[in-house]
Coordinates of C-alpha atoms in Angstrom, one line a residue:
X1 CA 0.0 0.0 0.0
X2 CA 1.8 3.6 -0.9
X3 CA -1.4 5.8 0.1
X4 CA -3.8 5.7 3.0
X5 CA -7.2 8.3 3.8
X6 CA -8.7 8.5 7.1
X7 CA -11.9 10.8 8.4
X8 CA -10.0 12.6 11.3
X9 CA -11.2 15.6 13.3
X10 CA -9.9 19.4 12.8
X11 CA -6.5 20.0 14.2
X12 CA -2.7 19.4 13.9
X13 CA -1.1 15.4 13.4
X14 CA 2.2 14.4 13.0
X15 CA 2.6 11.5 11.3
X16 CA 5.4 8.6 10.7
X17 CA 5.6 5.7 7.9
X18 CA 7.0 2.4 8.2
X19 CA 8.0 -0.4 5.8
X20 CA 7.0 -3.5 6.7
X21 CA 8.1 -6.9 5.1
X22 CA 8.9 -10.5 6.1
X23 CA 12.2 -9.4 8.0
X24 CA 10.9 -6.7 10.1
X25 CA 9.7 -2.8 10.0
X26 CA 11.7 -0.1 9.2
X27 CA 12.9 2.8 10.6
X28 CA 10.2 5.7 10.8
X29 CA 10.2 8.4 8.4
X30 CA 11.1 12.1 9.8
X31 CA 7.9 13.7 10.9
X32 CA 4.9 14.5 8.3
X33 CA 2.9 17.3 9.9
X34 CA -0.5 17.5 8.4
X35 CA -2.9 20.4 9.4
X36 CA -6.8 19.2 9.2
X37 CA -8.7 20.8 6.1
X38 CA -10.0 23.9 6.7
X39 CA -7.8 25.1 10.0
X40 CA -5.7 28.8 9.3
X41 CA -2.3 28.7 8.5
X42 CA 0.4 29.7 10.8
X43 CA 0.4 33.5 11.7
X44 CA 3.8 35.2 10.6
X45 CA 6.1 38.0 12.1
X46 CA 5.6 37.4 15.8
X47 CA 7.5 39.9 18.4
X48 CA 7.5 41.3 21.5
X49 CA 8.3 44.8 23.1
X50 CA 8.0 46.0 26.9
X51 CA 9.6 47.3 29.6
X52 CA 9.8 45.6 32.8
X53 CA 7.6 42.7 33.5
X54 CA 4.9 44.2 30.5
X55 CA 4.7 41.8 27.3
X56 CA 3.2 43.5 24.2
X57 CA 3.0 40.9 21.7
X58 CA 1.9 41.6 17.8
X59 CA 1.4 39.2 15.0
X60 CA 0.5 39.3 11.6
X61 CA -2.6 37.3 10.4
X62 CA -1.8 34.2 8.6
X63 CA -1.7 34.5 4.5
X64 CA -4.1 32.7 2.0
X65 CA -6.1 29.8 3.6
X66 CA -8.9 29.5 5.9
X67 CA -9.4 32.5 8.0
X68 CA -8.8 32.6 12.0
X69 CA -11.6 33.9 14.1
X70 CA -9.4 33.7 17.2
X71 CA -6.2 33.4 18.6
X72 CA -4.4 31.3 21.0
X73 CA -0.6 32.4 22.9
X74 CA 1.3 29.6 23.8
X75 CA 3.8 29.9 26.6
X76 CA 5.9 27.1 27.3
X77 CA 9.8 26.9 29.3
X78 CA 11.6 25.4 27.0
X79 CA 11.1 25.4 23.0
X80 CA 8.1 24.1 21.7
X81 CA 6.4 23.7 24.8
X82 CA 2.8 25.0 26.2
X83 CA 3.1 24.0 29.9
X84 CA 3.1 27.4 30.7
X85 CA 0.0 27.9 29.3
X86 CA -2.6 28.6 27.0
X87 CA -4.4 31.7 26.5
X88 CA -7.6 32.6 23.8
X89 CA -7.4 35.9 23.7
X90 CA -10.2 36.5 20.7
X91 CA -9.8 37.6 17.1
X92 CA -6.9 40.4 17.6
X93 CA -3.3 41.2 16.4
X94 CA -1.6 42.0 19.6
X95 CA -1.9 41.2 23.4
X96 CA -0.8 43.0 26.2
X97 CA 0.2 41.7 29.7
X98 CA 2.2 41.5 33.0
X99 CA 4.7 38.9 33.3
X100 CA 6.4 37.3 36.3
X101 CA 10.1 37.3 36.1
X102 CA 11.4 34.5 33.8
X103 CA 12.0 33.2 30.3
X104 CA 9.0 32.2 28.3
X105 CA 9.4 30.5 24.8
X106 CA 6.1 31.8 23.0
X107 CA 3.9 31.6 20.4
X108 CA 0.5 32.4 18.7
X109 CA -2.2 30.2 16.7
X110 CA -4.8 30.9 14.5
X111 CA -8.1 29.5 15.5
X112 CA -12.0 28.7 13.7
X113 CA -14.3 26.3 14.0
X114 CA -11.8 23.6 12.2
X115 CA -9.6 24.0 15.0
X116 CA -6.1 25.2 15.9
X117 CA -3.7 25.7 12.5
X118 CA -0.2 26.1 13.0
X119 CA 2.1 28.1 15.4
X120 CA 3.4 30.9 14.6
X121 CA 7.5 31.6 14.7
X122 CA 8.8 31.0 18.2
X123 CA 10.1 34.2 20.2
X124 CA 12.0 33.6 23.4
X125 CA 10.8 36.4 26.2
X126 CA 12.8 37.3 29.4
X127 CA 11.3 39.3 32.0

């Protein structure tokens, strides 16, 4: 089999392939990341300003595609990570907020009713 379709629900998968054969499976594939029909692509240009412990961030909407009708920041304390937290903030280009005193690896995501598309770049922000 070189193809394969499923029905999945709205969102982000990433995705490894395998040969199989008499002697055994493969190794994996690199990662194939696959964004659900119809989520928005990843905003672009993502920085932050402030003084202190403020945080401005401003995005710019993602191009072409599916439209976001909110956003979502991702803080996380290392790269790539969320376990910071979370936070819809609603369909605007910028957020402002006070910070505790640390380093916080962020991001933003578009969001509709497919789900979440794709992060935006990484920024690294030290209060």
């Amino acid at each position: 089999t070189t193809s394969f379709s499923a029905n999945v629900s709205s969102g982000t998968y990433y995705v490894r392939v395998r040969a199989t054969n008499d002697h055994g499976e493969s190794d994996p594939t690199a990662d194939l990341v696959l964004v659900a029909p119809g989520a928005p692509n990843a905003p672009s240009g993502l920085f932050a300003t402030g003084a202190g412990n403020n945080v401005d961030l401003r995005w710019v909407a993602p191009a072409g595609g599916f439209a976001a009708t909110s956003y979502v920041i991702e803080a996380g304390s290392a790269p790539g990570l969320s376990d910071i937290g979370r936070f819809p903030i609603g369909n605007v280009l910028k957020f402002s907020t006070v910070a505790p005193s640390g380093v916080y690896y962020v991001r933003v995501r578009g969001v509709n009713n497919s789900g979440p598309g794709e992060p935006s770049n990484e920024i690294i922000v030290r209060r």
